[in-house]
Short mmCIF file of C-alpha atoms and ligand atoms in Angstrom, two decimals:
data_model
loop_
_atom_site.label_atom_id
_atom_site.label_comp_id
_atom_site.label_asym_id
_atom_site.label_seq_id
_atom_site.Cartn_x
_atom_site.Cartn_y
_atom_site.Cartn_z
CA UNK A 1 122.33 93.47 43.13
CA UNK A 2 121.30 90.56 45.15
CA UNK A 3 119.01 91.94 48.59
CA UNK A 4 121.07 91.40 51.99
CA UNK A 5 119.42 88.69 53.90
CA UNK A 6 116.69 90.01 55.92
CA UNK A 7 113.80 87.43 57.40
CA UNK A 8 112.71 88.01 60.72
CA UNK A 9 109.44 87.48 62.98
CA UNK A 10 109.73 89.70 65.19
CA UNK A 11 111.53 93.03 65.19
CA UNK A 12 114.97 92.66 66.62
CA UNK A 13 115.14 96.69 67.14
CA UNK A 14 112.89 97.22 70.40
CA UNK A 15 109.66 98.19 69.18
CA UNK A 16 106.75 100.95 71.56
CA UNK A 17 103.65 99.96 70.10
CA UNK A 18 101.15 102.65 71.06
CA UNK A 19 97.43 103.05 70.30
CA UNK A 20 96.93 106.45 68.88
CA UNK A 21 99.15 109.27 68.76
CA UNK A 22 99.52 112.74 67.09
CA UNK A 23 102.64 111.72 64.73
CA UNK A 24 105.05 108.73 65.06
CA UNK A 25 107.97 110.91 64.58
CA UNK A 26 106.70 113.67 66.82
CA UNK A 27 106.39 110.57 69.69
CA UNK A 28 109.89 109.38 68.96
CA UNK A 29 111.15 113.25 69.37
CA UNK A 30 109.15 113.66 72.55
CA UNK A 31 110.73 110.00 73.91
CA UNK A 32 114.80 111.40 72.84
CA UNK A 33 114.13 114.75 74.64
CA UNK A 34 112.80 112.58 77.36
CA UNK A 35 116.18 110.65 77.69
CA UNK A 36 115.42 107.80 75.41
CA UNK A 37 118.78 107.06 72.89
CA UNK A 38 117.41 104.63 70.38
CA UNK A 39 117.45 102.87 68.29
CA UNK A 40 113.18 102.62 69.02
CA UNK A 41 110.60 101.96 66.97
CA UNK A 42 107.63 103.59 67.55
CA UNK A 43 104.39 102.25 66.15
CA UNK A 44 101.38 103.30 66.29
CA UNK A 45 97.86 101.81 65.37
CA UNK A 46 96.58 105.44 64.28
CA UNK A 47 97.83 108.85 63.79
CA UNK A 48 96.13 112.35 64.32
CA UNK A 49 98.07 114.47 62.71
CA UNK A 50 100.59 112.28 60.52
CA UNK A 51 103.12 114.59 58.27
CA UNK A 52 104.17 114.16 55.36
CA UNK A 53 106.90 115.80 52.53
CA UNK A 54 106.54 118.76 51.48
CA UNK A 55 104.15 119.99 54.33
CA UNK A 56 101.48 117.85 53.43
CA UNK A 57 99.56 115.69 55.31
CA UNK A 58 99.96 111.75 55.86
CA UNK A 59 96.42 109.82 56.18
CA UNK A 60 96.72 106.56 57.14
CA UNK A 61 94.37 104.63 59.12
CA UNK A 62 93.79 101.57 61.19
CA UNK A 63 95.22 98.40 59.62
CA UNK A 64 97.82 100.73 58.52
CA UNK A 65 101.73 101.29 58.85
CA UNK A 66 102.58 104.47 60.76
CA UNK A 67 106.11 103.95 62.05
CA UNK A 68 109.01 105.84 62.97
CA UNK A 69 112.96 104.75 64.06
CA UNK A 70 114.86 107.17 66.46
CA UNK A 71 118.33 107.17 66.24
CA UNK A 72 120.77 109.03 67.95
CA UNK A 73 124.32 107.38 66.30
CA UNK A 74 124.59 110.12 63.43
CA UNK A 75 126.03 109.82 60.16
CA UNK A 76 127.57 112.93 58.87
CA UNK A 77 125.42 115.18 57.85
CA UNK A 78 126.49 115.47 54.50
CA UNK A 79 125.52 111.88 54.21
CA UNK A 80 121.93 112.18 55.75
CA UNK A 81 119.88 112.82 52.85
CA UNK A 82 121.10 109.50 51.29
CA UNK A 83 118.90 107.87 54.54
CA UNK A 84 115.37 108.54 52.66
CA UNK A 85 117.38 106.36 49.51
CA UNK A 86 118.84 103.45 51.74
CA UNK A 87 114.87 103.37 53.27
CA UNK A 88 113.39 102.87 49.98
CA UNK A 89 115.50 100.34 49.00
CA UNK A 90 114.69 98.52 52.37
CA UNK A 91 111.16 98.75 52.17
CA UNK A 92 110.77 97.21 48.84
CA UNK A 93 113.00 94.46 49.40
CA UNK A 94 110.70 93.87 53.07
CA UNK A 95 107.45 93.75 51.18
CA UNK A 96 108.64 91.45 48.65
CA UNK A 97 109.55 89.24 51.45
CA UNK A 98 106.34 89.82 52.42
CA UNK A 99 104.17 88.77 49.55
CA UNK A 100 104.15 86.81 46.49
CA UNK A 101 105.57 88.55 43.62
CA UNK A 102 102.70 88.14 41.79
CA UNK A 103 101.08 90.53 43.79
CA UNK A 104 103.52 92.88 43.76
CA UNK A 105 103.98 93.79 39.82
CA UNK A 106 104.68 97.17 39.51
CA UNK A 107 106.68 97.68 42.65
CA UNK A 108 108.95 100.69 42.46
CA UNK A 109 110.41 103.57 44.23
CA UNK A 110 110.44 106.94 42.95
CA UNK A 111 112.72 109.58 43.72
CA UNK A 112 113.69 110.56 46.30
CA UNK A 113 111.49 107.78 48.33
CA UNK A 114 107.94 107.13 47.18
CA UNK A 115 107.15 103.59 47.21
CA UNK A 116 104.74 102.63 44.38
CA UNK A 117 102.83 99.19 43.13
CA UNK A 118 101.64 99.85 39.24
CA UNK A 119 102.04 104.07 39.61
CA UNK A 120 100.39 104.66 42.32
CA UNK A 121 101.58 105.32 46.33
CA UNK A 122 101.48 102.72 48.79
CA UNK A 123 104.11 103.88 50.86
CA UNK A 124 106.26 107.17 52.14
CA UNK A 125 109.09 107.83 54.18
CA UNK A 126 109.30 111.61 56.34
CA UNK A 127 113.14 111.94 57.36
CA UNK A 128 113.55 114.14 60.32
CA UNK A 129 116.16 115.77 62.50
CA UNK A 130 116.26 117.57 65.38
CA UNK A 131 118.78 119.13 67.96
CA UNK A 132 118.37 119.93 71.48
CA UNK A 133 120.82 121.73 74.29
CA UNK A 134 123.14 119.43 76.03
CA UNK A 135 121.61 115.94 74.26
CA UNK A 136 122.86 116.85 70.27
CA UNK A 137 120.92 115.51 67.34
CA UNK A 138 118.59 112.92 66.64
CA UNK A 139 117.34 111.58 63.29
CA UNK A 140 114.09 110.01 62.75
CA UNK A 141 112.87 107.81 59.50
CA UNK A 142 109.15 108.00 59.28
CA UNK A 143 107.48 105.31 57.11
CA UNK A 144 104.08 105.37 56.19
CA UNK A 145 102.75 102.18 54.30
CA UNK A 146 99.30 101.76 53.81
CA UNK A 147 98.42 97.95 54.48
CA UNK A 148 94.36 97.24 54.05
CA UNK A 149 93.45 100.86 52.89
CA UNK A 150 94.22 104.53 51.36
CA UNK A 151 92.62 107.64 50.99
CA UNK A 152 90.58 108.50 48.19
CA UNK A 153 90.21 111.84 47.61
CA UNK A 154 93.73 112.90 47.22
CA UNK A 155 95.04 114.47 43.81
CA UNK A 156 97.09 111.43 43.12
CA UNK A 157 97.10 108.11 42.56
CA UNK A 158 97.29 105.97 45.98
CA UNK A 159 96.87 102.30 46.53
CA UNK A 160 97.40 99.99 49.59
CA UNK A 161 98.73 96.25 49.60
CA UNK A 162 95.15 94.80 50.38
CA UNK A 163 94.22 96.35 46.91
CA UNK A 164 96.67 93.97 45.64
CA UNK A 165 95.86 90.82 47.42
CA UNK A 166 98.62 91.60 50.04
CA UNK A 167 97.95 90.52 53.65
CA UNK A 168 100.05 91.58 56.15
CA UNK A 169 100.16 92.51 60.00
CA UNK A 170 101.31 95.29 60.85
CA UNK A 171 104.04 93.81 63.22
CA UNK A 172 105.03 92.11 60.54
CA UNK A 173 105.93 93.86 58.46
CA UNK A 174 107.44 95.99 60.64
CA UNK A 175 109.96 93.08 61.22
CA UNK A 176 110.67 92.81 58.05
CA UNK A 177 111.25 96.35 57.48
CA UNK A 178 113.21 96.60 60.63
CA UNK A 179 115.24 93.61 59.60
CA UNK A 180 115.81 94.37 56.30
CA UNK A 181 116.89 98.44 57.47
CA UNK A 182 119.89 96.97 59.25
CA UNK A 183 120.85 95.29 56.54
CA UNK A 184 121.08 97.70 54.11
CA UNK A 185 122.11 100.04 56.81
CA UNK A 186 125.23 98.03 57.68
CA UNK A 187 126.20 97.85 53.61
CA UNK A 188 125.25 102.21 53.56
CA UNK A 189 128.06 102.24 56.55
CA UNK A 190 127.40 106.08 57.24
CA UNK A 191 127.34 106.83 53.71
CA UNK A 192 130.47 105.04 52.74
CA UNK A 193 128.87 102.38 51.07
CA UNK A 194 126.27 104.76 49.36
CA UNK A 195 127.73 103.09 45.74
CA UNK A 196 125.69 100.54 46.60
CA UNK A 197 122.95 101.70 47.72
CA UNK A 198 123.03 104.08 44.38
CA UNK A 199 122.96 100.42 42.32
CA UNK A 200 120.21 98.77 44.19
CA UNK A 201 117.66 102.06 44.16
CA UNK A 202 118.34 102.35 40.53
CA UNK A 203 117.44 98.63 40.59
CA UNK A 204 114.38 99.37 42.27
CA UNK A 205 113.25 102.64 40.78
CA UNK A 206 111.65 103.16 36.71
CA UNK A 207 113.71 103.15 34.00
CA UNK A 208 116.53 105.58 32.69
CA UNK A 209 114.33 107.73 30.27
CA UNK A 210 111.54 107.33 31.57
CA UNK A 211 109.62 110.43 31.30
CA UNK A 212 109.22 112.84 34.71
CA UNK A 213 107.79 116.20 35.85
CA UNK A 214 109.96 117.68 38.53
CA UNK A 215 108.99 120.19 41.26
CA UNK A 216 112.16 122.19 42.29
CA UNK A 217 110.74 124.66 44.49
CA UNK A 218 112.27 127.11 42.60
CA UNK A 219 110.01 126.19 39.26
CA UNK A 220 108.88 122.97 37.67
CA UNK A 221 111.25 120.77 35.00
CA UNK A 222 109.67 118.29 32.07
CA UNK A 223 112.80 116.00 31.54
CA UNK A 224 113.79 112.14 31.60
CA UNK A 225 115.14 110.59 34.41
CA UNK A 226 119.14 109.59 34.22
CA UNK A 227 119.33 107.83 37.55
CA UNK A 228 121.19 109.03 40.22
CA UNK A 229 124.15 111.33 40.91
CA UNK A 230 127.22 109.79 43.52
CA UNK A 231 125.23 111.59 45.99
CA UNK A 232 121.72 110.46 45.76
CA UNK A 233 120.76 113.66 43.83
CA UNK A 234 118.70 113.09 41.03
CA UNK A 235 119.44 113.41 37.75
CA UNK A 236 117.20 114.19 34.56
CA UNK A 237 118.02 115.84 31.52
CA UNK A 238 116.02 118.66 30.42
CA UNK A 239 114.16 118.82 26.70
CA UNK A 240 117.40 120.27 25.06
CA UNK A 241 119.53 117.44 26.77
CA UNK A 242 120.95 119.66 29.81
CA UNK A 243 121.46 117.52 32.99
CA UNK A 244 119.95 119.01 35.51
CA UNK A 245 120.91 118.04 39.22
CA UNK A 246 118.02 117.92 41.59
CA UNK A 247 118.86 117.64 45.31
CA UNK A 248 115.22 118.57 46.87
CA UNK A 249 112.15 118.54 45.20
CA UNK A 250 108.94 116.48 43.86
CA UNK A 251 108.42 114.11 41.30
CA UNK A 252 105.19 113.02 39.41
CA UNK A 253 105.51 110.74 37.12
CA UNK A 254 104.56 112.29 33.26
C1 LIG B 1 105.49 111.17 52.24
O1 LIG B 1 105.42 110.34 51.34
O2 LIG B 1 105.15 112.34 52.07
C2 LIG B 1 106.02 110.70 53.57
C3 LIG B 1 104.97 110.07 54.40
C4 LIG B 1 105.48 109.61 55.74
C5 LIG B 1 104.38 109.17 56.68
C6 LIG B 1 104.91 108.53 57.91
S1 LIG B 1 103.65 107.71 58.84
C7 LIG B 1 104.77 107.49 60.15
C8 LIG B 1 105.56 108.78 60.29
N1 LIG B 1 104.84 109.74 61.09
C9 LIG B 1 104.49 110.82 60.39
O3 LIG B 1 103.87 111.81 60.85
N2 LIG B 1 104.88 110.70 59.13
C10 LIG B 1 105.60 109.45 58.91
#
């Protein structure tokens, strides 16, 4: 499925760049309850205490994406999990406008929103929500992308873009992410255009098959991916050839 059109210089979405702060999404949470309505990007050059899934930590660093979008026009909550999907798919399709394929072999998402170049993590995205009395909810999509450098003592396999030749700014690329968001936004519509956004992850992600250990929470899962379910849950099929459905949980790659 053919990319929405998405080139831009500068972010259209009005961007607070800041210098360093505790968490991007924690910043765009303190700005909502603050009176701020979004949509905002906030950047940040460096992050103190940067979150990611699963209660783990984010590193990032300077030269590095730390980013976060507040928004305050909801889409049903049924609907928000299939954000993290319709983020992934934006992301990749920025940093190929950002760099020559070439340099980009490998580039992949993997459920439910890792952003890989040849296995290994360049990028995440933290979804968050909150509610407060009076003001109602807010939603924030936390992307972490590292640009000139990545941690190296972490139990799995990381990369950044400048391993790979890529040389970006920062702002840049937040551009392109930002325009290529509300593209892919617009075509989610609240979740009533999630068929497509189903299509173009599966587009982006590894292949049906391909072989995947799956973190449920509730117990771990050796199975082969089968692509996604009309939801965004994932689905793999287990050893004897059960589907399993998978609506929260980790993946690593087997
Ligand atoms: C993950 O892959 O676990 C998600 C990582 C998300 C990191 C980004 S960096 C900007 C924003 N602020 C945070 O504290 N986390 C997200």
């Amino acid at each position: 499925m053919p990319a929405p059109a998405a080139s831009a210089s500068k972010s259209a979405t009005a961007v607070l760049h800041l210098g360093e702060v505790v968490s991007t999404n924690d910043e765009a949470f303190r700005l909502w309850r603050a009176g701020e309505c979004g949509p905002l990007w906030v950047l940040a050059d460096l992050q103190t205490g940067g979150r990611g899934r699963s209660g783990r930590a984010w590193v990032g660093g300077a030269g590095n994406l730390h980013a976060s979008l507040l928004m305050t026009q909801l889409a049903p909550p049924e609907s928000q999990p299939q954000l993290s999907l319709v983020t992934g798919v934006a992301v990749v399709d920025a940093l190929r406008g950002c760099a020559c394929e070439a340099d980009l072999v490998g580039l992949r998402l993997k459920w439910p929103n890792d952003i890989l170049i040849a296995g290994r993590k360049v990028g995440g995205i933290l979804i968050e929500t909150s509610t407060a009395a009076g003001k109602g909810a807010a939603l924030v999509i936390g992307i972490g992308l590292n640009v000139v450098s990545h941690p190296h003592d972490l139990d799995r396999p990381v990369t950044s873009l400048g391993a790979h030749g890529v040389q970006v700014e920062c702002r840049e690329l937040l551009a392109a992410v930002d325009a290529s968001l509300a593209a892919w936004l617009s075509r989610w519509s609240q979740g009533g255009g999630f068929a497509a956004i189903r299509q173009a992850w599966c587009e982006r992600a590894g292949p049906v098959g391909e072989r995947v250990d799956v973190d449920t929470g509730r117990g771990r899962i050796a199975a082969e991916f089968r692509g996604l379910d009309e939801d965004g849950a994932l689905l793999v099929a287990e050893a004897g050839g059960r589907l399993v459905r998978v609506r929260a949980g980790d993946v690593d790659l087997a």
